[in-house]
Amino acid sequence: RRMAIAPCCYNRTRHELYQALSSEGKASGLKLSRDELGLPLSETVTAGARVRRQRDISMARRLGFDLLQRRLRGIDDYLPTPSLPTSWLDASYADYCNHLAKLKHLPAPGQQDWAALEAAGWKRLAEVRNLELVRDLFRRPLEMWLVL
C-alpha cells in the first residue's frame, strides 16, 4: 500500500495565518497567509494547448481592460471583473471592452486606440508571466514544507 500526501487545501483554513503542526514546521517560525498557501495550487499543467491559449487571451484582454477602466473611472485601482464565457473571446476587442464596461456600469469608452490597448494588455501579461517565473521558484519548496 502507498499513501500520497498532497498540499491541496491548506488555503481553505479559517485562520488568517497557517502554522505548521510538525515540530520541524513549527521550528521554522514560518507563518503563511491564505494567499501564500494557495501558491502550490496555482499551476495549470493539465490544461490543453487550446485552453491555455484561451486563458492567455482572456488574461491579456482583462489586463488591457484594466488600463481602460482606470482611465474611465479616473481611479488608479483594480476593478474586479466576473468570469466570462469563452464566447466573449470571439468578439472584437472593442466590443469586448464595451460590453465589459457596460456590465461594470462604467461610462461608454467611446473612441479608443483599441489596437494599442490590446497590445498593452499583452505586454502586461508578459510582465505577469515573468513575475510568475520568480514565484514558481518557491512552489516546490513550499509544497515540501506543507507536507512536513
Coordinates of C-alpha atoms in Angstrom, one line a residue:
R1 CA 0.0 0.0 0.0
R2 CA 1.0 3.5 -0.7
M3 CA -0.2 6.8 0.6
A4 CA 0.0 10.1 -1.3
I5 CA 0.2 13.3 0.6
A6 CA -0.6 16.4 -1.4
P7 CA -0.8 20.0 -0.2
C8 CA -4.1 20.7 -1.7
C9 CA -6.4 22.6 0.6
Y10 CA -4.3 24.4 3.2
N11 CA -5.5 27.7 1.8
R12 CA -9.1 27.0 2.9
T13 CA -8.2 27.4 6.5
R14 CA -10.4 29.6 8.6
H15 CA -7.4 31.1 10.3
E16 CA -5.6 34.2 8.9
L17 CA -2.2 32.6 9.2
Y18 CA -1.2 28.9 8.9
Q19 CA 1.2 27.5 11.5
A20 CA 2.6 24.1 10.7
L21 CA 1.8 21.2 13.0
S22 CA 5.0 19.3 12.7
S23 CA 7.9 20.1 15.1
E24 CA 10.1 20.9 12.0
G25 CA 7.5 23.3 10.6
K26 CA 7.0 25.0 14.0
A27 CA 10.7 25.4 14.5
S28 CA 10.9 27.3 11.2
G29 CA 8.7 30.0 12.5
L30 CA 7.2 30.4 9.1
K31 CA 3.5 31.5 9.1
L32 CA 1.7 31.8 5.8
S33 CA -1.4 33.7 4.7
R34 CA -4.2 32.0 2.7
D35 CA -2.9 33.6 -0.5
E36 CA 0.6 32.2 0.1
L37 CA -0.9 28.8 0.9
G38 CA -2.6 28.8 -2.5
L39 CA 0.8 29.0 -4.3
P40 CA 1.2 25.2 -4.8
L41 CA -2.3 25.1 -6.4
S42 CA -1.7 27.9 -8.9
E43 CA -0.1 25.9 -11.7
T44 CA -2.2 24.6 -14.5
V45 CA -0.2 21.9 -16.1
T46 CA -3.1 19.7 -17.1
A47 CA -4.8 22.2 -19.4
G48 CA -4.5 21.5 -23.1
A49 CA -3.0 24.0 -25.6
R50 CA -6.4 25.4 -26.6
V51 CA -7.4 26.0 -23.0
R52 CA -4.1 27.6 -22.2
R53 CA -4.4 29.9 -25.2
Q54 CA -7.9 30.9 -24.3
R55 CA -6.7 31.7 -20.7
D56 CA -3.9 33.8 -22.1
I57 CA -6.2 35.7 -24.4
S58 CA -8.7 36.2 -21.6
M59 CA -6.0 37.5 -19.2
A60 CA -4.4 39.8 -21.8
R61 CA -7.9 41.3 -22.6
R62 CA -8.6 41.8 -18.9
L63 CA -5.3 43.4 -18.3
G64 CA -5.9 45.8 -21.2
F65 CA -9.4 46.5 -20.0
D66 CA -7.9 47.2 -16.5
L67 CA -6.0 50.1 -18.1
L68 CA -9.2 51.3 -19.8
Q69 CA -11.4 51.1 -16.7
R70 CA -8.8 53.1 -14.7
R71 CA -9.0 55.9 -17.3
L72 CA -12.8 55.8 -17.5
R73 CA -13.2 55.9 -13.7
G74 CA -10.4 58.3 -13.1
I75 CA -9.3 55.9 -10.3
D76 CA -6.0 54.1 -10.4
D77 CA -7.4 51.0 -8.8
Y78 CA -8.1 47.4 -9.9
L79 CA -11.7 46.7 -10.6
P80 CA -12.6 43.0 -10.3
T81 CA -14.4 41.6 -13.4
P82 CA -16.5 38.4 -13.4
S83 CA -15.7 35.2 -15.1
L84 CA -16.8 35.5 -18.7
P85 CA -17.9 32.8 -21.2
T86 CA -15.2 31.9 -23.7
S87 CA -17.6 33.1 -26.4
W88 CA -16.6 36.7 -25.4
L89 CA -13.2 36.0 -26.8
D90 CA -14.7 35.7 -30.3
A91 CA -15.8 39.4 -30.2
S92 CA -13.6 42.2 -31.4
Y93 CA -11.5 43.8 -28.6
A94 CA -13.6 47.0 -28.9
D95 CA -16.9 45.0 -28.4
Y96 CA -15.3 43.1 -25.6
C97 CA -14.4 46.2 -23.7
N98 CA -17.7 48.0 -24.5
H99 CA -19.7 45.0 -23.2
L100 CA -17.5 44.7 -20.1
A101 CA -17.7 48.4 -19.4
K102 CA -21.5 48.2 -19.6
L103 CA -21.5 45.1 -17.4
K104 CA -19.5 47.1 -14.7
H105 CA -21.7 50.2 -15.1
L106 CA -18.8 52.3 -16.4
P107 CA -19.1 55.2 -18.8
A108 CA -19.1 54.2 -22.5
P109 CA -15.5 54.0 -23.7
G110 CA -16.2 55.9 -26.9
Q111 CA -13.4 56.1 -29.5
Q112 CA -10.2 54.4 -28.3
D113 CA -7.0 53.1 -29.8
W114 CA -8.2 49.6 -29.4
A115 CA -5.1 48.0 -31.0
A116 CA -2.8 49.9 -28.6
L117 CA -4.9 49.0 -25.7
E118 CA -5.0 45.3 -26.6
A119 CA -1.2 45.4 -27.2
A120 CA -0.8 46.9 -23.7
G121 CA -2.7 44.0 -22.3
W122 CA -0.4 41.5 -24.0
K123 CA 2.6 43.5 -22.7
R124 CA 1.2 43.4 -19.2
L125 CA 0.6 39.6 -19.5
A126 CA 4.3 39.1 -20.4
E127 CA 5.2 41.1 -17.3
V128 CA 2.9 38.9 -15.2
R129 CA 4.4 35.7 -16.7
N130 CA 7.9 37.0 -15.8
L131 CA 6.8 37.6 -12.2
E132 CA 5.3 34.1 -12.1
L133 CA 8.7 32.6 -13.0
V134 CA 10.1 34.0 -9.8
R135 CA 7.0 32.9 -7.8
D136 CA 7.3 29.4 -9.2
L137 CA 10.8 29.0 -7.8
F138 CA 9.1 28.8 -4.4
R139 CA 6.3 26.4 -5.3
R140 CA 8.0 23.1 -4.8
P141 CA 9.9 24.1 -1.5
L142 CA 6.5 25.3 -0.2
E143 CA 4.8 22.0 -1.1
M144 CA 7.6 20.1 0.8
W145 CA 7.2 22.4 3.8
L146 CA 3.5 21.9 3.9
V147 CA 3.7 18.1 4.0
L148 CA 6.2 18.2 6.9

